[in-house]
Each structure stands twice: as C-alpha cells, then as structure tokens.
PDB file of C-alpha atoms in Angstrom:
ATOM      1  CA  UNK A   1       0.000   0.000   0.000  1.00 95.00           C
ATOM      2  CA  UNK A   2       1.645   3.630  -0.956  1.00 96.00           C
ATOM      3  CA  UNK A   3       1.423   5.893   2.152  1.00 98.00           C
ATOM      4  CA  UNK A   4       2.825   9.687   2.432  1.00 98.00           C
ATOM      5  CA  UNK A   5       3.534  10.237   5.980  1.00 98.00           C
ATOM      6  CA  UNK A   6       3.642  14.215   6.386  1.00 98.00           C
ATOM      7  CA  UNK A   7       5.546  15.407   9.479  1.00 96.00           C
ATOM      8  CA  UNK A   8       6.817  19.146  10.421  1.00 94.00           C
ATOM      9  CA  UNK A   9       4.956  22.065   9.942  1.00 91.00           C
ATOM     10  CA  UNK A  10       3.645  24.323  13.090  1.00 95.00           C
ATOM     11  CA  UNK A  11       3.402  28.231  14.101  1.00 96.00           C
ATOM     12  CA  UNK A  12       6.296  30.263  11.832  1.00 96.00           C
ATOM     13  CA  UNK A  13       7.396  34.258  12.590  1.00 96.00           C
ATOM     14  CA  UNK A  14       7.290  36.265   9.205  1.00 97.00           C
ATOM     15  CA  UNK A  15      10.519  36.614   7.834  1.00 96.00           C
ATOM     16  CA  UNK A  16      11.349  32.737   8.857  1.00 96.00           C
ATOM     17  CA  UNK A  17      12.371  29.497   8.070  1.00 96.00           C
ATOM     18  CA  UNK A  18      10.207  25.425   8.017  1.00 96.00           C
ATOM     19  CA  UNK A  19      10.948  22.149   6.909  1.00 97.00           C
ATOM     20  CA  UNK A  20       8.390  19.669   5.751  1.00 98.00           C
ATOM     21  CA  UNK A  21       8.921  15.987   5.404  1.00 98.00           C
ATOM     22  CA  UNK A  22       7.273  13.096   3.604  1.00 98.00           C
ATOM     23  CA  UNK A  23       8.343  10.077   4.517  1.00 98.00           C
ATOM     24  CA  UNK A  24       6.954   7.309   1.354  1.00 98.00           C
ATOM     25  CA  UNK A  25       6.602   3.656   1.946  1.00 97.00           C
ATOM     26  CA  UNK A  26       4.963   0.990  -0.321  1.00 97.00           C
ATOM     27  CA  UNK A  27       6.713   2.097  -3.675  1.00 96.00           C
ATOM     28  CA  UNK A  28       9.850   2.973  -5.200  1.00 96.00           C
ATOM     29  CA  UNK A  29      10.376   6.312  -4.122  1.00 97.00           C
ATOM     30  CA  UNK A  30      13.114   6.519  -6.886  1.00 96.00           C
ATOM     31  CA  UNK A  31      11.229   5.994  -9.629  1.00 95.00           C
ATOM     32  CA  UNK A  32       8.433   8.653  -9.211  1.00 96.00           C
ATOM     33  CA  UNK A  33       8.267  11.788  -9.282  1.00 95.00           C
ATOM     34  CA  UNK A  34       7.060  13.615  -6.317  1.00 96.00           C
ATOM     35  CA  UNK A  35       4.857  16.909  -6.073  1.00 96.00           C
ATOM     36  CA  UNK A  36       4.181  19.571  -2.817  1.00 98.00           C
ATOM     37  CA  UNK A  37       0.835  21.237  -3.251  1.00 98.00           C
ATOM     38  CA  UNK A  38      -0.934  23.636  -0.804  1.00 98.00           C
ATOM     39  CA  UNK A  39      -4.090  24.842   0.201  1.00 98.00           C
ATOM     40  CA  UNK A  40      -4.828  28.218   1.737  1.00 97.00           C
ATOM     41  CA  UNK A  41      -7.418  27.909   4.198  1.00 96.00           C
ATOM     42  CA  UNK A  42     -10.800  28.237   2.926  1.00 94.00           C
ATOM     43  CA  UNK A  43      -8.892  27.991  -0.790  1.00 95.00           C
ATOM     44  CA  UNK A  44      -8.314  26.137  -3.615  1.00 96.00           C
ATOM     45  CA  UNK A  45      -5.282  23.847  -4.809  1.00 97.00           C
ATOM     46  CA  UNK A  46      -1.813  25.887  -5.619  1.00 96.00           C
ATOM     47  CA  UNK A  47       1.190  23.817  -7.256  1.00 95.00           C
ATOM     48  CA  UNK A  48       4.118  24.184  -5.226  1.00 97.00           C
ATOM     49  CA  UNK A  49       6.724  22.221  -6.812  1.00 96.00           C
ATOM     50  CA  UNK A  50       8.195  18.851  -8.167  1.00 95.00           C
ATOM     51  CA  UNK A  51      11.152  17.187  -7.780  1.00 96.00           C
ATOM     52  CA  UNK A  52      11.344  14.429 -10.737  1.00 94.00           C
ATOM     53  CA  UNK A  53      12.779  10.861 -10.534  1.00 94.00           C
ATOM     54  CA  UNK A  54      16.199   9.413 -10.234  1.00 94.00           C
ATOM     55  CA  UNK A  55      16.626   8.475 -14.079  1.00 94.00           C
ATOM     56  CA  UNK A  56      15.855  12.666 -14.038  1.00 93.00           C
ATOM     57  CA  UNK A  57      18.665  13.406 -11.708  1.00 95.00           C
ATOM     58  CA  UNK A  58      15.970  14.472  -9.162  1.00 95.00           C
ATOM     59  CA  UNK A  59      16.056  17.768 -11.107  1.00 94.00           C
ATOM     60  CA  UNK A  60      14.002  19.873  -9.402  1.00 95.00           C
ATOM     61  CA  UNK A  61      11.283  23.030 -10.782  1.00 93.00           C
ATOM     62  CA  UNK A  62       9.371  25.675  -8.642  1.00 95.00           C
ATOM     63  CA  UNK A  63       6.016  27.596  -8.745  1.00 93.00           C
ATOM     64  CA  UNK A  64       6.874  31.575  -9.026  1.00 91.00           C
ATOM     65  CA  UNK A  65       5.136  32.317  -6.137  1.00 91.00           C
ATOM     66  CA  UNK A  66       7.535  30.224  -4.149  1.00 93.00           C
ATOM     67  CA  UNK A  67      10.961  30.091  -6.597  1.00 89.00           C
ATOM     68  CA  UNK A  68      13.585  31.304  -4.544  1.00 91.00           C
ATOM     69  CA  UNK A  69      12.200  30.980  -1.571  1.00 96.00           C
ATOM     70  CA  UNK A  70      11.649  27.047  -1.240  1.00 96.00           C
ATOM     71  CA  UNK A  71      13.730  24.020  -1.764  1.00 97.00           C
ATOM     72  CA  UNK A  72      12.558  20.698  -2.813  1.00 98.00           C
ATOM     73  CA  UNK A  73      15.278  17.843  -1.424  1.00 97.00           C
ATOM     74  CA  UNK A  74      14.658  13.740  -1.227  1.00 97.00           C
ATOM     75  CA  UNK A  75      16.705  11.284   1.032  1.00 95.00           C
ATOM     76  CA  UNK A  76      17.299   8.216  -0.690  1.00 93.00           C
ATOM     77  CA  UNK A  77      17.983   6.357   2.408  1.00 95.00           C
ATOM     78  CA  UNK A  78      15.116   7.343   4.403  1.00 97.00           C
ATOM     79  CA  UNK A  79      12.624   7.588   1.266  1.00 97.00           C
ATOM     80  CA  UNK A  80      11.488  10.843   2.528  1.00 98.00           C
ATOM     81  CA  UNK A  81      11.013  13.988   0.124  1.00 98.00           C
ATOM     82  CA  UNK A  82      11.443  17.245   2.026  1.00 98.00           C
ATOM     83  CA  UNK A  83      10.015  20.796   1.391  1.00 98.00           C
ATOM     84  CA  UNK A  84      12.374  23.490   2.766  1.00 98.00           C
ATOM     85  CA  UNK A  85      10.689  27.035   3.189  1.00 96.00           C
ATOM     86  CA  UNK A  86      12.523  30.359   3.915  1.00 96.00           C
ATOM     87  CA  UNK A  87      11.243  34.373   3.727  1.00 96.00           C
ATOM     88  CA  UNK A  88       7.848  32.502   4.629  1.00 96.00           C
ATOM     89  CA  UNK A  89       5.079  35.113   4.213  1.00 96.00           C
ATOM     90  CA  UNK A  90       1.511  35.373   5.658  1.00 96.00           C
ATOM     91  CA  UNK A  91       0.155  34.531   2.379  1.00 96.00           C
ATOM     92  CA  UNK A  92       2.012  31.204   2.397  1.00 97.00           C
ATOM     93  CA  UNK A  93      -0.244  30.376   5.270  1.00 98.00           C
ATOM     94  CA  UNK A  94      -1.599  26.821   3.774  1.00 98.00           C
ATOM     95  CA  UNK A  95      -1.861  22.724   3.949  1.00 98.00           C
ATOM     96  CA  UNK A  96       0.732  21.448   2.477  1.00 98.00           C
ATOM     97  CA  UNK A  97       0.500  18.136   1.088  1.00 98.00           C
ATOM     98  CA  UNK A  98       3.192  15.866  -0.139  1.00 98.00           C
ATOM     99  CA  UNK A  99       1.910  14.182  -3.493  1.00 97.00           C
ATOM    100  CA  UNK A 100       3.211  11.348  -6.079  1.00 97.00           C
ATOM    101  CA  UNK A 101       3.159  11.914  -9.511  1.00 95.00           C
ATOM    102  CA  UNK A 102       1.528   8.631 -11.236  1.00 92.00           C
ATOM    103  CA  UNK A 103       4.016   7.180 -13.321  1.00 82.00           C
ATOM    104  CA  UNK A 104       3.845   8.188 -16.612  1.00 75.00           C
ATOM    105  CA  UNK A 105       1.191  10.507 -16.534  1.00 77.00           C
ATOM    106  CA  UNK A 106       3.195  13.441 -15.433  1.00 81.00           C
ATOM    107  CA  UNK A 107      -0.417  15.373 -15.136  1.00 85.00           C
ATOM    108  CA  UNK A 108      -1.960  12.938 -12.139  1.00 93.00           C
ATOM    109  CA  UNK A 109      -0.905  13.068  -8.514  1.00 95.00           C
ATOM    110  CA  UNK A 110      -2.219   9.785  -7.582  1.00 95.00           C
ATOM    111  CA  UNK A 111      -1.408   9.186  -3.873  1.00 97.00           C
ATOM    112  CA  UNK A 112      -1.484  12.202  -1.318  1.00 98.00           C
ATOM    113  CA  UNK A 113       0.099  12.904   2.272  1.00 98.00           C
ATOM    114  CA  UNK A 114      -2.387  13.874   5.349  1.00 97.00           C
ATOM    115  CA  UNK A 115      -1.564  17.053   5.180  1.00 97.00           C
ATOM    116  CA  UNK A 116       0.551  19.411   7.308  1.00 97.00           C
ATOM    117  CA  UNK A 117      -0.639  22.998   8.425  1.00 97.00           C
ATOM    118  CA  UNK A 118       1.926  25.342   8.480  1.00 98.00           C
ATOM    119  CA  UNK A 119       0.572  29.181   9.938  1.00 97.00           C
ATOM    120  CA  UNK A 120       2.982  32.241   9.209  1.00 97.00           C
ATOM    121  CA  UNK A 121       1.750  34.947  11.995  1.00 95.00           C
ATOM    122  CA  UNK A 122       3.282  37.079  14.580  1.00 93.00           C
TER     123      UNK A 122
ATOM    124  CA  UNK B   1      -7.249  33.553  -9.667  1.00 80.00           C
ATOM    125  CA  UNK B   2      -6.753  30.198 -11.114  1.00 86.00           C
ATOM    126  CA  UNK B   3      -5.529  29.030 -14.537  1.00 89.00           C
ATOM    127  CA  UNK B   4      -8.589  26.783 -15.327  1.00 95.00           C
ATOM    128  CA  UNK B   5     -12.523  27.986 -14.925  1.00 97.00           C
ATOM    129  CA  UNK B   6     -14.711  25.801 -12.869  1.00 98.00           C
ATOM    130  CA  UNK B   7     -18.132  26.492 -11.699  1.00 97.00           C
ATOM    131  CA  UNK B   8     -18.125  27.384  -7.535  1.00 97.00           C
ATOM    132  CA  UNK B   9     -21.024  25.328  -7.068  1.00 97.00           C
ATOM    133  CA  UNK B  10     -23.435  22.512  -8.481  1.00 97.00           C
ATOM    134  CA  UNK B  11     -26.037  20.728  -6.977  1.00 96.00           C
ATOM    135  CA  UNK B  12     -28.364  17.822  -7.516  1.00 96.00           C
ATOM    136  CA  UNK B  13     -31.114  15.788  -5.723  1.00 96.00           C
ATOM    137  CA  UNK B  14     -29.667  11.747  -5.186  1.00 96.00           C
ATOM    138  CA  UNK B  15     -29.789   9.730  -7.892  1.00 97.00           C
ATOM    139  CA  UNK B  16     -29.474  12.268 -10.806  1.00 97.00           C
ATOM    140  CA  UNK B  17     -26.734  13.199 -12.589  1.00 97.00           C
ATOM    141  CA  UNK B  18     -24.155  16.108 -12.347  1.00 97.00           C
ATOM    142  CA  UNK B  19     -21.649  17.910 -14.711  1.00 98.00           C
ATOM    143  CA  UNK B  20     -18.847  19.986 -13.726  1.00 98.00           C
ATOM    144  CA  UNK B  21     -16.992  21.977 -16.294  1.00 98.00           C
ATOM    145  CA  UNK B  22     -13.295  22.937 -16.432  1.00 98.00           C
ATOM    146  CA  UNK B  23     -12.489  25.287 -18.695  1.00 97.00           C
ATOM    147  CA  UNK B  24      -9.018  26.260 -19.691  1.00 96.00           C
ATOM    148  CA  UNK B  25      -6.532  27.238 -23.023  1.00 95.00           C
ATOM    149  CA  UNK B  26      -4.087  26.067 -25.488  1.00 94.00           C
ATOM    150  CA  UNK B  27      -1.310  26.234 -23.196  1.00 93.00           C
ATOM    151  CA  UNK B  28      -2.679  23.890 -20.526  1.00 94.00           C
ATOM    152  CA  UNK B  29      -5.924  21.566 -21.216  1.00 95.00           C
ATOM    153  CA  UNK B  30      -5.900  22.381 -25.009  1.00 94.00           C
ATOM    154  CA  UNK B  31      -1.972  20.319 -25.264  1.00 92.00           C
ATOM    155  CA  UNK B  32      -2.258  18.186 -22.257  1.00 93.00           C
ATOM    156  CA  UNK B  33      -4.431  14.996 -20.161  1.00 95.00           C
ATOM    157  CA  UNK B  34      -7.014  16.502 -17.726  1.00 96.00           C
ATOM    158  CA  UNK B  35      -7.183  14.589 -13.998  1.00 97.00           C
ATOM    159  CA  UNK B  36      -9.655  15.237 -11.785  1.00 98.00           C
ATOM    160  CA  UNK B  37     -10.040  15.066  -7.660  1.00 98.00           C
ATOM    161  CA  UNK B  38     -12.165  14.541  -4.979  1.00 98.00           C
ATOM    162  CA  UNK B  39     -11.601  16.451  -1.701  1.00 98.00           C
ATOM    163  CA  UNK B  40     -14.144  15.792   1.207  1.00 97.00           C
ATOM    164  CA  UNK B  41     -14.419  17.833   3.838  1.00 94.00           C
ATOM    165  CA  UNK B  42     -11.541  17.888   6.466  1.00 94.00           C
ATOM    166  CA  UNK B  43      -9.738  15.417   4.139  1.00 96.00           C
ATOM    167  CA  UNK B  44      -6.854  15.574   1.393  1.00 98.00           C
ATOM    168  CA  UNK B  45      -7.304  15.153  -2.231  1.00 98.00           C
ATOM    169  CA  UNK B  46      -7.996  11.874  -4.098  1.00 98.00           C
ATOM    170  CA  UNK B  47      -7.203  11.275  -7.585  1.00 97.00           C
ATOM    171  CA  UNK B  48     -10.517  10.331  -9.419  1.00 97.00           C
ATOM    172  CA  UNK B  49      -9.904  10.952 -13.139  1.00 97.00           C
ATOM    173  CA  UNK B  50      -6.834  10.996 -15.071  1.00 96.00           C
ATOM    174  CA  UNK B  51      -5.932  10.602 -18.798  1.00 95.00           C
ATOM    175  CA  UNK B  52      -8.953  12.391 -19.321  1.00 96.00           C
ATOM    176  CA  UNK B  53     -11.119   9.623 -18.832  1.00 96.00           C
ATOM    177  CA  UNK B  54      -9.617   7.017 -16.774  1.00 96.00           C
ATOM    178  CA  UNK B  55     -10.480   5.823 -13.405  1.00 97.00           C
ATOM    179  CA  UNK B  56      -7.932   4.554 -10.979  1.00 95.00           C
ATOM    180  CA  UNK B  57      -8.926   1.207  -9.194  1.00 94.00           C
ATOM    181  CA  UNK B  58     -11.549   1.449  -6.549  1.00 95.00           C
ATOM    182  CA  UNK B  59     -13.054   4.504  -8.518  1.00 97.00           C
ATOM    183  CA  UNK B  60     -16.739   3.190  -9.338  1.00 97.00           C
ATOM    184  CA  UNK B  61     -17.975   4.241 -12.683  1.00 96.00           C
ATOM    185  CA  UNK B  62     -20.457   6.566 -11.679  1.00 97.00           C
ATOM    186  CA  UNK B  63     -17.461   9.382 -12.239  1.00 98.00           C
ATOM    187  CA  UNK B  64     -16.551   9.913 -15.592  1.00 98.00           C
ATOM    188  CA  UNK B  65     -14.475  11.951 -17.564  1.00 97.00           C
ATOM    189  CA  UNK B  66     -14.211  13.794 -20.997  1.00 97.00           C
ATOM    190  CA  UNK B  67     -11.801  16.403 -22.831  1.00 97.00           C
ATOM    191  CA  UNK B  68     -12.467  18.021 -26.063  1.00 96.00           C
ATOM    192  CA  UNK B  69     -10.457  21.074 -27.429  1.00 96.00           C
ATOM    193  CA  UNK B  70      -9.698  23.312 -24.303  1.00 97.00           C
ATOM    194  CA  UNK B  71     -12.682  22.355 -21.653  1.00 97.00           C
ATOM    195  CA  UNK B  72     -13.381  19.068 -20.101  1.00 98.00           C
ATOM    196  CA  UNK B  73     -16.131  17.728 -17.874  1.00 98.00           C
ATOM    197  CA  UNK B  74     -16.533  15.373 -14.863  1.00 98.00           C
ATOM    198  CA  UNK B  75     -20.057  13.569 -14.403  1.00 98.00           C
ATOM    199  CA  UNK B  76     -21.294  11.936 -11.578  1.00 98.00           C
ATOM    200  CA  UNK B  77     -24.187   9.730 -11.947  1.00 97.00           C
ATOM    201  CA  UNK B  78     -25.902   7.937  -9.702  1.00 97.00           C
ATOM    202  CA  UNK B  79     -25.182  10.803  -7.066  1.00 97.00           C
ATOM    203  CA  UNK B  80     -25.180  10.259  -3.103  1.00 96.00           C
ATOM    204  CA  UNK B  81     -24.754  12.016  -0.090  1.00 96.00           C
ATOM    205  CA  UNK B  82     -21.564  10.632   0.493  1.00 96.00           C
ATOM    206  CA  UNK B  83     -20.286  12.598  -2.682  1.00 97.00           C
ATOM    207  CA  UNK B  84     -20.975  15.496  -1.646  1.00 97.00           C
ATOM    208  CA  UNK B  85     -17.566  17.236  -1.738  1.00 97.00           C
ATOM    209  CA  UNK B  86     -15.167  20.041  -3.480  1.00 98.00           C
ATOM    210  CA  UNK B  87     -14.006  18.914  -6.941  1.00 98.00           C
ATOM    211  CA  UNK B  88     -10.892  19.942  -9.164  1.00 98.00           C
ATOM    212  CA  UNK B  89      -9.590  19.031 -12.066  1.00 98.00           C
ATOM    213  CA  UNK B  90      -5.832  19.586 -13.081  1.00 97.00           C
ATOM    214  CA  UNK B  91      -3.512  19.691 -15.689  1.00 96.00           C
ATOM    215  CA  UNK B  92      -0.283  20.789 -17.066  1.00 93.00           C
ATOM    216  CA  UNK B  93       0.699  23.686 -18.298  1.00 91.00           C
ATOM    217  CA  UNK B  94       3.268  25.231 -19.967  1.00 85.00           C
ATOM    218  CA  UNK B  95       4.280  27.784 -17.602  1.00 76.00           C
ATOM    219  CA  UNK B  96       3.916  25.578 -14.926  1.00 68.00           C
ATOM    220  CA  UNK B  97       4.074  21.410 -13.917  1.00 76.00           C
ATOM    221  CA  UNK B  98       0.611  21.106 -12.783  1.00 90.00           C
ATOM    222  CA  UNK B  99      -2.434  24.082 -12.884  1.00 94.00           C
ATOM    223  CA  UNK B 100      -5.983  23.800 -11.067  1.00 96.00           C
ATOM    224  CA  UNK B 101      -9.295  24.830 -11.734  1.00 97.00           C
ATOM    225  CA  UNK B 102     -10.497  27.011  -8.526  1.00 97.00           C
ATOM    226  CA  UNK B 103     -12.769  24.129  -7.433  1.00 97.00           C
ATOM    227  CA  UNK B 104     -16.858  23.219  -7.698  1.00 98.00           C
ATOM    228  CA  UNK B 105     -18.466  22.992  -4.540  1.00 98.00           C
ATOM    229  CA  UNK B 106     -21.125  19.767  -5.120  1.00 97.00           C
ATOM    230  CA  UNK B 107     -24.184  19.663  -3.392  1.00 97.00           C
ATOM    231  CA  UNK B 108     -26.467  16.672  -2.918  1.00 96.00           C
ATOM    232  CA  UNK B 109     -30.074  18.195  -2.201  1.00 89.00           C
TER     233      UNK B 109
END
C-alpha cells in the first residue's frame, strides 16, 4: 500500500524558516516523481513544486510564487522527500500536502500525504 | 485567480446526474491529459480521473471523464450524499508542472 507520511509544519514568525517531510513507503520512491501542493485555508489547490525521478537526476522546478524561496530535497535512504521554506510570508499560510506523480502521466498526482498545516503569523 | 474555470457550485437531488466543467486554453488543457479530484471535507485530495477519462482502481464508474479542445467535464451519476464534496480538475501547463481549476463545490439536495 503507498502511504505519504507528512511530518513538520507548526506556528512560523514572518521573515522565517520550516521544513516539511514526507516520509513514502509501499513504492519505489526513486522511480516517481514527487509533487508539494498547498491549500490556503478556505482555498483552492496551488502547485508548489516537483522534484522528478532518479533516471531525471531528481532535477528539481518551482512555482513563481515560491521560486527562490523554497527548496525541494529527497533522502534516498530514508525515502522521505522534504520541502524546505525560507522568507515565509503570511500569504504562504496553507496545507501542504506531499503528493506522487503517477508514473507516466506526469499530469496525475495519484497518492497524497495527510496534510501538514503550516501558519505564518506574529 | 486560477488558470482553469470551474463552476463554484453545483447541486443535484440523489440519484441524478451532475456535470462539472473545467475550462481552460491552449497552453494547458488544449496540449495536455485533464485529472480530476475529490476532496471531502476535512480530508486531502484523491485522484478520481486521469488521462482524461480514466479511473484509478476502486473509482466506481459513476465518475466519468471527458476532454475536447480546451474544456473538459466530470459527471457523476448515480449521485449520493456521500459525494458530496469540493471537486478539481488539473492539468499541465506550460508555464507551470501542474495548474488547477479554482474548485466546484457539489451539493447533494
């Protein structure tokens, strides 16, 4: 069974820094491409970014909204995809969710993490 | 403001049928496969529709899906309470890996 396994996430200053993690079990993390999205509260999906597969060099692309501000990072050893956030803003006040990409259809996120609220606010 | 154009809400007594439109552009649904998801209330996303018209397994055929130029649609047949729920459909686009529609709110009278 494919499970996403969302941990991190919390209460984050303006101005500062969060790391999400997605730790993936029941596939070959290697293989597939993995997706964050988020959802403002009360909102609609956003795209965050992708980091593709291992025969892709894990090459990595960003939303605008977020380029330059987040980092998208896997550990092969621990099968975990990460989500590193800095300059966080109140409008990146969201649920982020850690998503696979189904293989071969680079358009469907098939499988989808719990979900991990993170709340930028002074 | 999202990329692709979906209704905010639909409704339906049980039993009928429902559409939901997604409406979009060259660059995105017009070039590339539409998916489709189901979010219910206080839960992630689930993938219902991809390819345009394919169901993953466990998806019952009540939810179907079509594509033709730059707009596709999502029916639901057969409707029940229990699918009452926020859908989106997604794609790729150009720009960007993967663009949603701003979501359609269903209601089962």
């Amino acid at each position: 069974e494919v499970q996403l396994v969302q941990s991190g996430g919390g209460l984050v200053q303006p101005g500062g820094s969060l790391r999400l993690s997605c730790a993936a079990s029941g596939f070959s993390f290697s293989d597939y491409y993995m997706d964050w999205v988020r959802q403002a509260p009360g909102k609609g999906l956003e795209w965050v970014g992708r980091s593709r597969n291992k025969d892709h060099s894990y090459a990595t692309e960003y939303a605008a909204s977020v380029d330059g501000r987040c980092t998208i990072s896997r550990d092969e050893s621990k099968n975990s995809l990460y989500l590193q956030m800095s300059s966080l803003k109140s409008e990146d006040t969201a649920v982020y969710y850690c998503t696979r990409v189904r293989g071969g259809v680079v358009t469907a996120l098939d499988s989808w993490g719990q979900g991990t609220l993170v709340t930028v606010s002074s | 403001q999202s990329v692709l154009t979906q209704p905010p809400s639909v409704s339906a007594a049980p039993g009928q049928k429902v559409t939901i439109s997604c409406s979009g552009s060259i660059s995105n649904i017009g070039n590339n496969y539409i998916s489709w998801y189901q979010q219910l209330p206080g839960t992630a996303p689930k993938l219902l529709i991809f390819e345009n018209n394919k169901r993953p397994s466990g998806i019952p055929d009540r939810f179907s899906g079509s594509k033709s130029g730059t707009s596709a649609t999502l029916d639901i047949t057969g409707l029940q309470t229990g699918d009452e729920a926020d859908y989106y459909c997604g794609t790729r686009d150009t720009s960007l890996s993967i663009v949603f529609g701003g979501g359609t709110k269903l209601t089962v009278l």
